[in-house]
PDB file of C-alpha atoms in Angstrom:
ATOM      1  CA  MET A   1       0.000   0.000   0.000  1.00  0.00           C
ATOM      2  CA  ASP A   2       1.280   3.489  -0.930  1.00  0.00           C
ATOM      3  CA  GLU A   3       1.683   5.558   2.217  1.00  0.00           C
ATOM      4  CA  GLN A   4       3.171   8.739   0.754  1.00  0.00           C
ATOM      5  CA  LEU A   5       1.947  11.866   2.517  1.00  0.00           C
ATOM      6  CA  VAL A   6       0.759  15.110   0.957  1.00  0.00           C
ATOM      7  CA  ALA A   7       3.577  17.567   0.270  1.00  0.00           C
ATOM      8  CA  PRO A   8       3.357  21.297   1.023  1.00  0.00           C
ATOM      9  CA  THR A   9       1.254  22.982  -1.642  1.00  0.00           C
ATOM     10  CA  LEU A  10       3.128  24.731  -4.415  1.00  0.00           C
ATOM     11  CA  THR A  11       1.926  27.979  -5.930  1.00  0.00           C
ATOM     12  CA  ALA A  12       0.787  28.421  -9.508  1.00  0.00           C
ATOM     13  CA  LYS A  13       3.868  30.592 -10.001  1.00  0.00           C
ATOM     14  CA  ASP A  14       6.090  27.631  -9.097  1.00  0.00           C
ATOM     15  CA  LEU A  15       4.699  25.778 -12.133  1.00  0.00           C
ATOM     16  CA  SER A  16       4.540  28.727 -14.519  1.00  0.00           C
ATOM     17  CA  ASN A  17       7.665  27.677 -16.447  1.00  0.00           C
ATOM     18  CA  ARG A  18       6.405  24.185 -17.330  1.00  0.00           C
ATOM     19  CA  GLU A  19       6.300  23.679 -21.094  1.00  0.00           C
ATOM     20  CA  GLY A  20       4.299  20.473 -21.074  1.00  0.00           C
ATOM     21  CA  PHE A  21       3.856  17.886 -23.812  1.00  0.00           C
ATOM     22  CA  ASP A  22       5.555  18.822 -27.089  1.00  0.00           C
ATOM     23  CA  GLU A  23       3.305  17.929 -30.017  1.00  0.00           C
ATOM     24  CA  ASN A  24       6.323  18.180 -32.353  1.00  0.00           C
ATOM     25  CA  PHE A  25       8.400  15.779 -30.255  1.00  0.00           C
ATOM     26  CA  LEU A  26       8.553  13.153 -33.025  1.00  0.00           C
ATOM     27  CA  GLY A  27       8.891  15.653 -35.876  1.00  0.00           C
ATOM     28  CA  PRO A  28       5.418  15.288 -37.409  1.00  0.00           C
ATOM     29  CA  ALA A  29       2.859  17.080 -35.254  1.00  0.00           C
ATOM     30  CA  VAL A  30       0.978  14.768 -32.875  1.00  0.00           C
ATOM     31  CA  PRO A  31      -1.350  16.945 -30.757  1.00  0.00           C
ATOM     32  CA  LEU A  32      -2.643  15.883 -27.377  1.00  0.00           C
ATOM     33  CA  PRO A  33      -6.082  14.331 -28.024  1.00  0.00           C
ATOM     34  CA  ALA A  34      -9.018  16.605 -27.258  1.00  0.00           C
ATOM     35  CA  LEU A  35     -12.294  15.668 -25.581  1.00  0.00           C
ATOM     36  CA  PRO A  36     -15.023  17.599 -27.415  1.00  0.00           C
ATOM     37  CA  ASP A  37     -18.046  18.964 -25.544  1.00  0.00           C
ATOM     38  CA  VAL A  38     -16.618  18.150 -22.095  1.00  0.00           C
ATOM     39  CA  ALA A  39     -15.190  20.730 -19.674  1.00  0.00           C
ATOM     40  CA  THR A  40     -11.427  20.201 -19.458  1.00  0.00           C
ATOM     41  CA  VAL A  41      -8.343  22.068 -18.278  1.00  0.00           C
ATOM     42  CA  LEU A  42      -4.892  21.546 -19.790  1.00  0.00           C
ATOM     43  CA  LEU A  43      -2.051  21.403 -17.238  1.00  0.00           C
ATOM     44  CA  PRO A  44       1.548  21.439 -18.530  1.00  0.00           C
ATOM     45  CA  TYR A  45       4.357  19.797 -16.561  1.00  0.00           C
ATOM     46  CA  THR A  46       7.935  18.807 -17.399  1.00  0.00           C
ATOM     47  CA  HIS A  47       7.865  16.592 -20.519  1.00  0.00           C
ATOM     48  CA  PHE A  48       4.156  15.862 -20.169  1.00  0.00           C
ATOM     49  CA  SER A  49       0.714  17.428 -19.967  1.00  0.00           C
ATOM     50  CA  VAL A  50      -2.505  16.377 -18.270  1.00  0.00           C
ATOM     51  CA  LEU A  51      -5.916  17.143 -19.748  1.00  0.00           C
ATOM     52  CA  MET A  52      -8.109  17.207 -16.645  1.00  0.00           C
ATOM     53  CA  ARG A  53     -11.742  16.211 -16.946  1.00  0.00           C
ATOM     54  CA  LEU A  54     -13.470  18.442 -14.423  1.00  0.00           C
ATOM     55  CA  ASP A  55     -16.693  16.432 -14.154  1.00  0.00           C
ATOM     56  CA  LYS A  56     -14.690  13.351 -13.097  1.00  0.00           C
ATOM     57  CA  ARG A  57     -11.965  15.178 -11.132  1.00  0.00           C
ATOM     58  CA  LEU A  58      -9.471  12.927 -12.930  1.00  0.00           C
ATOM     59  CA  ALA A  59      -7.437  13.135 -16.114  1.00  0.00           C
ATOM     60  CA  ALA A  60      -9.127  12.495 -19.444  1.00  0.00           C
ATOM     61  CA  VAL A  61      -5.727  11.841 -21.013  1.00  0.00           C
ATOM     62  CA  THR A  62      -2.049  12.459 -20.354  1.00  0.00           C
ATOM     63  CA  GLY A  63       0.559  13.035 -23.049  1.00  0.00           C
ATOM     64  CA  LEU A  64       4.264  12.278 -22.561  1.00  0.00           C
ATOM     65  CA  GLY A  65       7.269  12.486 -24.841  1.00  0.00           C
ATOM     66  CA  ILE A  66      10.007   9.971 -23.917  1.00  0.00           C
ATOM     67  CA  ASP A  67      13.586  10.566 -25.062  1.00  0.00           C
ATOM     68  CA  GLY A  68      15.204   7.165 -24.563  1.00  0.00           C
ATOM     69  CA  ASP A  69      18.713   8.519 -25.083  1.00  0.00           C
ATOM     70  CA  LYS A  70      18.374  10.951 -22.173  1.00  0.00           C
ATOM     71  CA  LEU A  71      16.675   8.806 -19.547  1.00  0.00           C
ATOM     72  CA  MET A  72      18.093   8.948 -16.017  1.00  0.00           C
ATOM     73  CA  ASP A  73      17.678   6.692 -13.012  1.00  0.00           C
ATOM     74  CA  LEU A  74      16.458   8.814 -10.101  1.00  0.00           C
ATOM     75  CA  ASP A  75      14.623   7.448  -7.087  1.00  0.00           C
ATOM     76  CA  ARG A  76      11.440   8.788  -5.536  1.00  0.00           C
ATOM     77  CA  SER A  77      12.680   9.210  -1.964  1.00  0.00           C
ATOM     78  CA  GLY A  78      11.460  12.400  -0.330  1.00  0.00           C
ATOM     79  CA  ILE A  79       8.893  13.159  -3.029  1.00  0.00           C
ATOM     80  CA  ASN A  80       5.315  13.314  -1.769  1.00  0.00           C
ATOM     81  CA  TRP A  81       2.026  13.600  -3.622  1.00  0.00           C
ATOM     82  CA  ARG A  82       0.625  17.120  -3.939  1.00  0.00           C
ATOM     83  CA  LEU A  83      -2.385  18.940  -5.340  1.00  0.00           C
ATOM     84  CA  ASP A  84      -1.950  21.192  -8.352  1.00  0.00           C
ATOM     85  CA  PRO A  85      -2.383  24.831  -7.264  1.00  0.00           C
ATOM     86  CA  ARG A  86      -3.663  25.792 -10.720  1.00  0.00           C
ATOM     87  CA  LEU A  87      -6.932  23.973  -9.969  1.00  0.00           C
ATOM     88  CA  ASP A  88      -9.355  24.301  -7.082  1.00  0.00           C
ATOM     89  CA  GLU A  89      -9.212  21.383  -4.649  1.00  0.00           C
ATOM     90  CA  ASP A  90     -12.731  20.303  -5.600  1.00  0.00           C
ATOM     91  CA  GLN A  91     -11.632  19.991  -9.259  1.00  0.00           C
ATOM     92  CA  GLN A  92      -9.073  17.263  -8.564  1.00  0.00           C
ATOM     93  CA  THR A  93      -8.921  14.025  -6.626  1.00  0.00           C
ATOM     94  CA  GLY A  94      -6.708  14.331  -3.574  1.00  0.00           C
ATOM     95  CA  GLU A  95      -5.659  12.320  -0.554  1.00  0.00           C
ATOM     96  CA  ARG A  96      -9.151  11.667   0.793  1.00  0.00           C
ATOM     97  CA  VAL A  97      -9.778   8.980  -1.839  1.00  0.00           C
ATOM     98  CA  TYR A  98      -6.517   7.146  -1.089  1.00  0.00           C
ATOM     99  CA  ALA A  99      -6.427   7.318   2.708  1.00  0.00           C
ATOM    100  CA  ARG A 100      -6.787   4.237   4.948  1.00  0.00           C
ATOM    101  CA  ASN A 101      -7.567   1.701   2.226  1.00  0.00           C
ATOM    102  CA  ASP A 102      -5.944  -0.553  -0.368  1.00  0.00           C
ATOM    103  CA  ILE A 103      -6.251   1.959  -3.193  1.00  0.00           C
ATOM    104  CA  ASP A 104      -3.037   3.254  -4.712  1.00  0.00           C
ATOM    105  CA  ARG A 105      -2.290   6.513  -6.441  1.00  0.00           C
ATOM    106  CA  GLY A 106      -1.606   5.018  -9.847  1.00  0.00           C
ATOM    107  CA  HIS A 107       0.705   7.086 -12.021  1.00  0.00           C
ATOM    108  CA  LEU A 108      -0.804   7.746 -15.451  1.00  0.00           C
ATOM    109  CA  VAL A 109       2.409   9.214 -16.833  1.00  0.00           C
ATOM    110  CA  ARG A 110       4.918   6.578 -15.792  1.00  0.00           C
ATOM    111  CA  ARG A 111       7.474   8.137 -13.465  1.00  0.00           C
ATOM    112  CA  ALA A 112      10.475   6.315 -14.938  1.00  0.00           C
ATOM    113  CA  SER A 113       9.502   7.339 -18.467  1.00  0.00           C
ATOM    114  CA  ALA A 114       9.298  11.041 -17.611  1.00  0.00           C
ATOM    115  CA  ILE A 115      12.727  11.214 -15.951  1.00  0.00           C
ATOM    116  CA  TRP A 116      15.000  12.424 -18.729  1.00  0.00           C
ATOM    117  CA  GLY A 117      16.659  15.631 -19.818  1.00  0.00           C
ATOM    118  CA  ASP A 118      19.838  17.462 -20.709  1.00  0.00           C
ATOM    119  CA  SER A 119      20.616  17.891 -17.010  1.00  0.00           C
ATOM    120  CA  ARG A 120      19.912  16.169 -13.729  1.00  0.00           C
ATOM    121  CA  VAL A 121      17.943  19.243 -12.658  1.00  0.00           C
ATOM    122  CA  GLU A 122      15.569  18.854 -15.609  1.00  0.00           C
ATOM    123  CA  ALA A 123      15.095  15.152 -14.953  1.00  0.00           C
ATOM    124  CA  ALA A 124      14.551  15.732 -11.233  1.00  0.00           C
ATOM    125  CA  GLN A 125      11.872  18.322 -11.971  1.00  0.00           C
ATOM    126  CA  ALA A 126      10.030  15.824 -14.178  1.00  0.00           C
ATOM    127  CA  ASN A 127      10.324  13.256 -11.392  1.00  0.00           C
ATOM    128  CA  GLU A 128       8.684  15.606  -8.904  1.00  0.00           C
ATOM    129  CA  ASP A 129       6.037  16.787 -11.369  1.00  0.00           C
ATOM    130  CA  SER A 130       4.841  13.207 -11.853  1.00  0.00           C
ATOM    131  CA  PHE A 131       3.671  13.199  -8.217  1.00  0.00           C
ATOM    132  CA  HIS A 132       0.844  15.670  -8.723  1.00  0.00           C
ATOM    133  CA  TYR A 133      -2.548  14.140  -7.949  1.00  0.00           C
ATOM    134  CA  THR A 134      -3.674  15.239 -11.409  1.00  0.00           C
ATOM    135  CA  ASN A 135      -1.333  12.529 -12.760  1.00  0.00           C
ATOM    136  CA  ALA A 136      -2.859   9.862 -10.523  1.00  0.00           C
ATOM    137  CA  ALA A 137      -5.906   7.639 -10.803  1.00  0.00           C
ATOM    138  CA  PRO A 138      -7.399   5.341  -8.158  1.00  0.00           C
ATOM    139  CA  GLN A 139      -6.135   1.802  -8.654  1.00  0.00           C
ATOM    140  CA  ALA A 140      -6.501  -1.272  -6.474  1.00  0.00           C
ATOM    141  CA  ALA A 141      -3.138  -1.809  -4.801  1.00  0.00           C
ATOM    142  CA  LYS A 142      -2.834  -5.365  -6.093  1.00  0.00           C
ATOM    143  CA  PHE A 143      -3.556  -4.096  -9.621  1.00  0.00           C
ATOM    144  CA  ASN A 144      -1.151  -1.168  -9.474  1.00  0.00           C
ATOM    145  CA  GLN A 145       1.644  -3.331  -8.117  1.00  0.00           C
ATOM    146  CA  GLY A 146       1.181  -6.142 -10.651  1.00  0.00           C
ATOM    147  CA  LEU A 147       1.394  -4.283 -13.953  1.00  0.00           C
ATOM    148  CA  ASP A 148       4.726  -5.606 -15.208  1.00  0.00           C
ATOM    149  CA  LEU A 149       3.530  -6.122 -18.777  1.00  0.00           C
ATOM    150  CA  TRP A 150       1.524  -2.893 -18.892  1.00  0.00           C
ATOM    151  CA  LEU A 151       4.468  -0.790 -17.744  1.00  0.00           C
ATOM    152  CA  GLY A 152       6.942  -2.814 -19.784  1.00  0.00           C
ATOM    153  CA  LEU A 153       5.202  -1.936 -23.034  1.00  0.00           C
ATOM    154  CA  GLU A 154       6.620   1.587 -22.943  1.00  0.00           C
ATOM    155  CA  SER A 155      10.183   0.378 -22.454  1.00  0.00           C
ATOM    156  CA  TYR A 156       9.869  -2.317 -25.098  1.00  0.00           C
ATOM    157  CA  LEU A 157       8.449  -0.031 -27.777  1.00  0.00           C
ATOM    158  CA  GLN A 158      10.838   2.745 -26.875  1.00  0.00           C
ATOM    159  CA  ASN A 159      13.825   0.418 -27.269  1.00  0.00           C
ATOM    160  CA  HIS A 160      12.746  -1.210 -30.517  1.00  0.00           C
ATOM    161  CA  ALA A 161      10.225   0.840 -32.463  1.00  0.00           C
ATOM    162  CA  ALA A 162      11.410   4.449 -32.678  1.00  0.00           C
ATOM    163  CA  ASP A 163      13.629   5.539 -35.552  1.00  0.00           C
ATOM    164  CA  VAL A 164      14.898   8.846 -34.195  1.00  0.00           C
ATOM    165  CA  GLY A 165      16.836   8.729 -30.939  1.00  0.00           C
ATOM    166  CA  ARG A 166      14.516   6.106 -29.433  1.00  0.00           C
ATOM    167  CA  ARG A 167      11.766   8.711 -29.075  1.00  0.00           C
ATOM    168  CA  LEU A 168       8.239   7.704 -28.197  1.00  0.00           C
ATOM    169  CA  VAL A 169       4.992   9.536 -27.441  1.00  0.00           C
ATOM    170  CA  VAL A 170       2.568   7.891 -25.022  1.00  0.00           C
ATOM    171  CA  PHE A 171      -1.027   8.899 -24.354  1.00  0.00           C
ATOM    172  CA  THR A 172      -2.569   7.288 -21.263  1.00  0.00           C
ATOM    173  CA  GLY A 173      -5.837   7.679 -19.422  1.00  0.00           C
ATOM    174  CA  PRO A 174      -8.900   6.136 -17.830  1.00  0.00           C
ATOM    175  CA  ILE A 175     -11.771   4.603 -19.763  1.00  0.00           C
ATOM    176  CA  PHE A 176     -14.812   5.884 -17.917  1.00  0.00           C
ATOM    177  CA  SER A 177     -18.081   3.937 -18.089  1.00  0.00           C
ATOM    178  CA  ASN A 178     -21.430   3.661 -16.334  1.00  0.00           C
ATOM    179  CA  ALA A 179     -20.080   0.542 -14.608  1.00  0.00           C
ATOM    180  CA  ASP A 180     -17.428   2.459 -12.644  1.00  0.00           C
ATOM    181  CA  PRO A 181     -18.049   2.295  -8.882  1.00  0.00           C
ATOM    182  CA  VAL A 182     -18.301   5.575  -6.966  1.00  0.00           C
ATOM    183  CA  TYR A 183     -16.059   5.708  -3.925  1.00  0.00           C
ATOM    184  CA  ARG A 184     -15.824   8.717  -1.616  1.00  0.00           C
ATOM    185  CA  GLY A 185     -17.430  10.858  -4.292  1.00  0.00           C
ATOM    186  CA  VAL A 186     -15.089   9.806  -7.116  1.00  0.00           C
ATOM    187  CA  GLU A 187     -15.754   7.368  -9.960  1.00  0.00           C
ATOM    188  CA  ILE A 188     -13.041   4.708 -10.023  1.00  0.00           C
ATOM    189  CA  PRO A 189     -12.247   3.743 -13.636  1.00  0.00           C
ATOM    190  CA  LEU A 190     -12.312   0.013 -14.271  1.00  0.00           C
ATOM    191  CA  ARG A 191     -10.114   0.236 -17.347  1.00  0.00           C
ATOM    192  CA  TYR A 192      -7.176   2.246 -18.617  1.00  0.00           C
ATOM    193  CA  PHE A 193      -5.803   2.770 -22.101  1.00  0.00           C
ATOM    194  CA  LYS A 194      -2.401   3.463 -23.548  1.00  0.00           C
ATOM    195  CA  VAL A 195      -1.610   4.614 -27.095  1.00  0.00           C
ATOM    196  CA  ALA A 196       2.048   4.648 -28.131  1.00  0.00           C
ATOM    197  CA  VAL A 197       3.124   6.730 -31.120  1.00  0.00           C
ATOM    198  CA  PHE A 198       6.486   6.476 -32.882  1.00  0.00           C
ATOM    199  CA  LEU A 199       8.215   6.697 -36.243  1.00  0.00           C
ATOM    200  CA  HIS A 200       8.775   3.541 -38.274  1.00  0.00           C
ATOM    201  CA  GLN A 201      10.825   4.007 -41.434  1.00  0.00           C
ATOM    202  CA  GLY A 202      10.068   7.695 -41.212  1.00  0.00           C
ATOM    203  CA  GLU A 203       6.304   7.213 -41.046  1.00  0.00           C
ATOM    204  CA  LEU A 204       4.059   7.955 -38.096  1.00  0.00           C
ATOM    205  CA  SER A 205       2.832   4.750 -36.449  1.00  0.00           C
ATOM    206  CA  ALA A 206       0.708   3.975 -33.394  1.00  0.00           C
ATOM    207  CA  VAL A 207      -0.500   1.044 -31.290  1.00  0.00           C
ATOM    208  CA  GLY A 208      -3.175   0.866 -28.602  1.00  0.00           C
ATOM    209  CA  TYR A 209      -3.700  -1.169 -25.423  1.00  0.00           C
ATOM    210  CA  VAL A 210      -6.297  -1.612 -22.672  1.00  0.00           C
ATOM    211  CA  VAL A 211      -5.902  -3.067 -19.179  1.00  0.00           C
ATOM    212  CA  ASP A 212      -8.607  -3.838 -16.593  1.00  0.00           C
ATOM    213  CA  GLN A 213      -8.766  -3.729 -12.781  1.00  0.00           C
ATOM    214  CA  THR A 214     -12.340  -4.961 -12.257  1.00  0.00           C
ATOM    215  CA  PRO A 215     -11.415  -8.204 -10.436  1.00  0.00           C
ATOM    216  CA  GLN A 216      -9.107  -6.392  -8.032  1.00  0.00           C
ATOM    217  CA  LEU A 217     -11.647  -3.680  -7.148  1.00  0.00           C
ATOM    218  CA  ALA A 218     -14.235  -6.350  -6.402  1.00  0.00           C
ATOM    219  CA  GLU A 219     -11.973  -7.637  -3.636  1.00  0.00           C
ATOM    220  CA  LEU A 220     -11.940  -4.313  -1.729  1.00  0.00           C
ATOM    221  CA  PRO A 221     -14.592  -4.455   1.017  1.00  0.00           C
ATOM    222  CA  ASP A 222     -15.477  -0.749   1.128  1.00  0.00           C
ATOM    223  CA  VAL A 223     -15.633  -0.154  -2.645  1.00  0.00           C
ATOM    224  CA  PRO A 224     -19.029  -0.771  -4.306  1.00  0.00           C
ATOM    225  CA  ARG A 225     -18.999  -3.740  -6.655  1.00  0.00           C
ATOM    226  CA  PRO A 226     -18.470  -2.686 -10.271  1.00  0.00           C
ATOM    227  CA  GLY A 227     -21.527  -2.798 -12.491  1.00  0.00           C
ATOM    228  CA  ALA A 228     -21.981  -5.073 -15.495  1.00  0.00           C
ATOM    229  CA  ILE A 229     -19.898  -4.346 -18.570  1.00  0.00           C
ATOM    230  CA  ASP A 230     -21.409  -5.089 -21.943  1.00  0.00           C
ATOM    231  CA  GLU A 231     -19.302  -3.208 -24.455  1.00  0.00           C
ATOM    232  CA  ALA A 232     -16.124  -5.302 -24.185  1.00  0.00           C
ATOM    233  CA  PRO A 233     -15.105  -8.848 -23.280  1.00  0.00           C
ATOM    234  CA  PRO A 234     -14.685  -9.738 -19.577  1.00  0.00           C
ATOM    235  CA  LEU A 235     -11.112  -9.167 -18.486  1.00  0.00           C
ATOM    236  CA  GLY A 236      -9.288 -11.062 -15.752  1.00  0.00           C
ATOM    237  CA  PRO A 237      -6.545 -10.098 -13.307  1.00  0.00           C
ATOM    238  CA  PHE A 238      -3.712  -8.101 -14.868  1.00  0.00           C
ATOM    239  CA  ARG A 239      -4.828  -9.009 -18.386  1.00  0.00           C
ATOM    240  CA  THR A 240      -3.582  -6.604 -21.042  1.00  0.00           C
ATOM    241  CA  PHE A 241      -5.070  -6.408 -24.522  1.00  0.00           C
ATOM    242  CA  GLN A 242      -3.810  -4.920 -27.758  1.00  0.00           C
ATOM    243  CA  THR A 243      -6.760  -2.953 -29.007  1.00  0.00           C
ATOM    244  CA  PRO A 244      -7.653  -1.090 -32.202  1.00  0.00           C
ATOM    245  CA  ILE A 245      -7.220   2.620 -31.532  1.00  0.00           C
ATOM    246  CA  ARG A 246     -10.660   3.080 -33.055  1.00  0.00           C
ATOM    247  CA  ASP A 247     -12.123   1.176 -30.095  1.00  0.00           C
ATOM    248  CA  ILE A 248     -10.256   3.372 -27.606  1.00  0.00           C
ATOM    249  CA  ALA A 249     -11.609   6.464 -29.347  1.00  0.00           C
ATOM    250  CA  GLU A 250     -15.168   5.136 -29.136  1.00  0.00           C
ATOM    251  CA  LEU A 251     -14.860   4.150 -25.478  1.00  0.00           C
ATOM    252  CA  THR A 252     -13.284   7.421 -24.330  1.00  0.00           C
ATOM    253  CA  GLY A 253     -14.719  10.045 -26.686  1.00  0.00           C
ATOM    254  CA  LEU A 254     -11.190  11.351 -27.299  1.00  0.00           C
ATOM    255  CA  ASN A 255     -10.294  12.732 -30.703  1.00  0.00           C
ATOM    256  CA  LEU A 256      -7.846  10.050 -31.852  1.00  0.00           C
ATOM    257  CA  GLY A 257      -8.629  10.239 -35.556  1.00  0.00           C
ATOM    258  CA  GLN A 258      -5.044  10.955 -36.622  1.00  0.00           C
ATOM    259  CA  LEU A 259      -3.816   7.869 -34.779  1.00  0.00           C
ATOM    260  CA  VAL A 260      -6.632   5.610 -35.941  1.00  0.00           C
ATOM    261  CA  THR A 261      -5.354   6.074 -39.489  1.00  0.00           C
ATOM    262  CA  VAL A 262      -1.798   4.964 -38.582  1.00  0.00           C
ATOM    263  CA  ASP A 263      -2.728   2.065 -36.272  1.00  0.00           C
ATOM    264  CA  ARG A 264      -0.229  -0.781 -36.803  1.00  0.00           C
ATOM    265  CA  MET A 265      -2.505  -3.518 -35.475  1.00  0.00           C
ATOM    266  CA  PRO A 266      -3.234  -5.520 -38.637  1.00  0.00           C
ATOM    267  CA  ILE A 267      -6.948  -5.950 -37.919  1.00  0.00           C
ATOM    268  CA  ALA A 268      -7.339  -2.169 -37.688  1.00  0.00           C
ATOM    269  CA  ALA A 269      -7.315  -1.820 -41.479  1.00  0.00           C
ATOM    270  CA  THR A 270     -10.316  -4.153 -41.899  1.00  0.00           C
ATOM    271  CA  LEU A 271     -12.504  -3.357 -38.889  1.00  0.00           C
ATOM    272  CA  GLY A 272     -15.497  -2.103 -40.816  1.00  0.00           C
ATOM    273  CA  ALA A 273     -18.492  -2.200 -38.501  1.00  0.00           C
ATOM    274  CA  ALA A 274     -16.960  -4.712 -36.078  1.00  0.00           C
ATOM    275  CA  ARG A 275     -18.365  -4.207 -32.591  1.00  0.00           C
ATOM    276  CA  VAL A 276     -16.067  -2.599 -30.032  1.00  0.00           C
ATOM    277  CA  GLY A 277     -14.157  -5.278 -28.128  1.00  0.00           C
ATOM    278  CA  THR A 278     -14.582  -8.135 -30.595  1.00  0.00           C
ATOM    279  CA  THR A 279     -11.084  -7.850 -32.071  1.00  0.00           C
ATOM    280  CA  TRP A 280      -9.075  -7.314 -28.890  1.00  0.00           C
ATOM    281  CA  ARG A 281      -6.013  -9.549 -28.597  1.00  0.00           C
ATOM    282  CA  GLU A 282      -4.728 -10.668 -25.206  1.00  0.00           C
ATOM    283  CA  LEU A 283      -1.012 -10.248 -24.546  1.00  0.00           C
ATOM    284  CA  ALA A 284       0.946 -12.630 -22.350  1.00  0.00           C
ATOM    285  CA  SER A 285       4.257 -10.842 -22.950  1.00  0.00           C
ATOM    286  CA  THR A 286       5.726  -8.152 -25.176  1.00  0.00           C
ATOM    287  CA  GLU A 287       6.670 -10.900 -27.644  1.00  0.00           C
ATOM    288  CA  CYS A 288       2.939 -11.314 -28.324  1.00  0.00           C
ATOM    289  CA  LEU A 289       2.624  -7.839 -29.830  1.00  0.00           C
ATOM    290  CA  ASP A 290       0.543  -8.117 -32.995  1.00  0.00           C
ATOM    291  CA  LEU A 291       2.194  -5.688 -35.381  1.00  0.00           C
ATOM    292  CA  ASP A 292       2.633  -5.876 -39.124  1.00  0.00           C
ATOM    293  CA  PHE A 293       6.365  -5.280 -38.906  1.00  0.00           C
ATOM    294  CA  ASP A 294       9.173  -6.787 -36.860  1.00  0.00           C
ATOM    295  CA  LEU A 295      10.146  -4.526 -33.979  1.00  0.00           C
ATOM    296  CA  ASN A 296      13.479  -6.293 -33.731  1.00  0.00           C
ATOM    297  CA  ASP A 297      14.586  -5.472 -37.278  1.00  0.00           C
TER     298      ASP A 297
END
């Protein structure tokens, strides 16, 4: 169980120099997906941005650029979770949801992936920025601590799929649904998505994934049991699926049209009217990635 305490609140001025996610990070412009017709606030940090969904008090999507040639290994000691001073407290999910239970603050932007830069100072700032509650989502502790494959996808793709300096863009976020249980006034997402974007032979390419925490949430005694889910196949503990980006767009409402057209999952080109969830492919390891090119070339 994560027992980090809340750090002293920063001021908005302290974060005023953050440049956030760079949509030109790969060369071709890849904007952070928008969520039309929903109230959102864009929060820039070091190397990443968070598009906050105010009605949920959680992120709609996060966008991170990873420079694999500049990654550093910094630990998290002494860094505590904090609210973002650019939002009111009632517009974000803070410590109350995570206190005295088996719910973790699950990083959306992976801490290790954000820690890079031209200097240790830059990398350390990204490390600290990743501990804002706006970059967290409620996750069952057993789920959050058992995501080896889910987290490993970023490292694997970063090491093998990017042409230019091992650069990778990753969009991550919750998949909200009517089945999400409400706990202490906050809807706990049952599923999360990840879309990785990179260059392959100079061309923009993308792949999408979904992971589910329904079984783990059902084991927590004070969290309401999740409702029935009809729009996708039942998912078991720690099961990760490669998913057409089109399905992620439909489930989240995010504008992912640019990435749908460059989806490298072979089935994506022939989906037609296939129902959401019917073409998902379970992954047992990164070697199971279903791509139409060899990442190890």
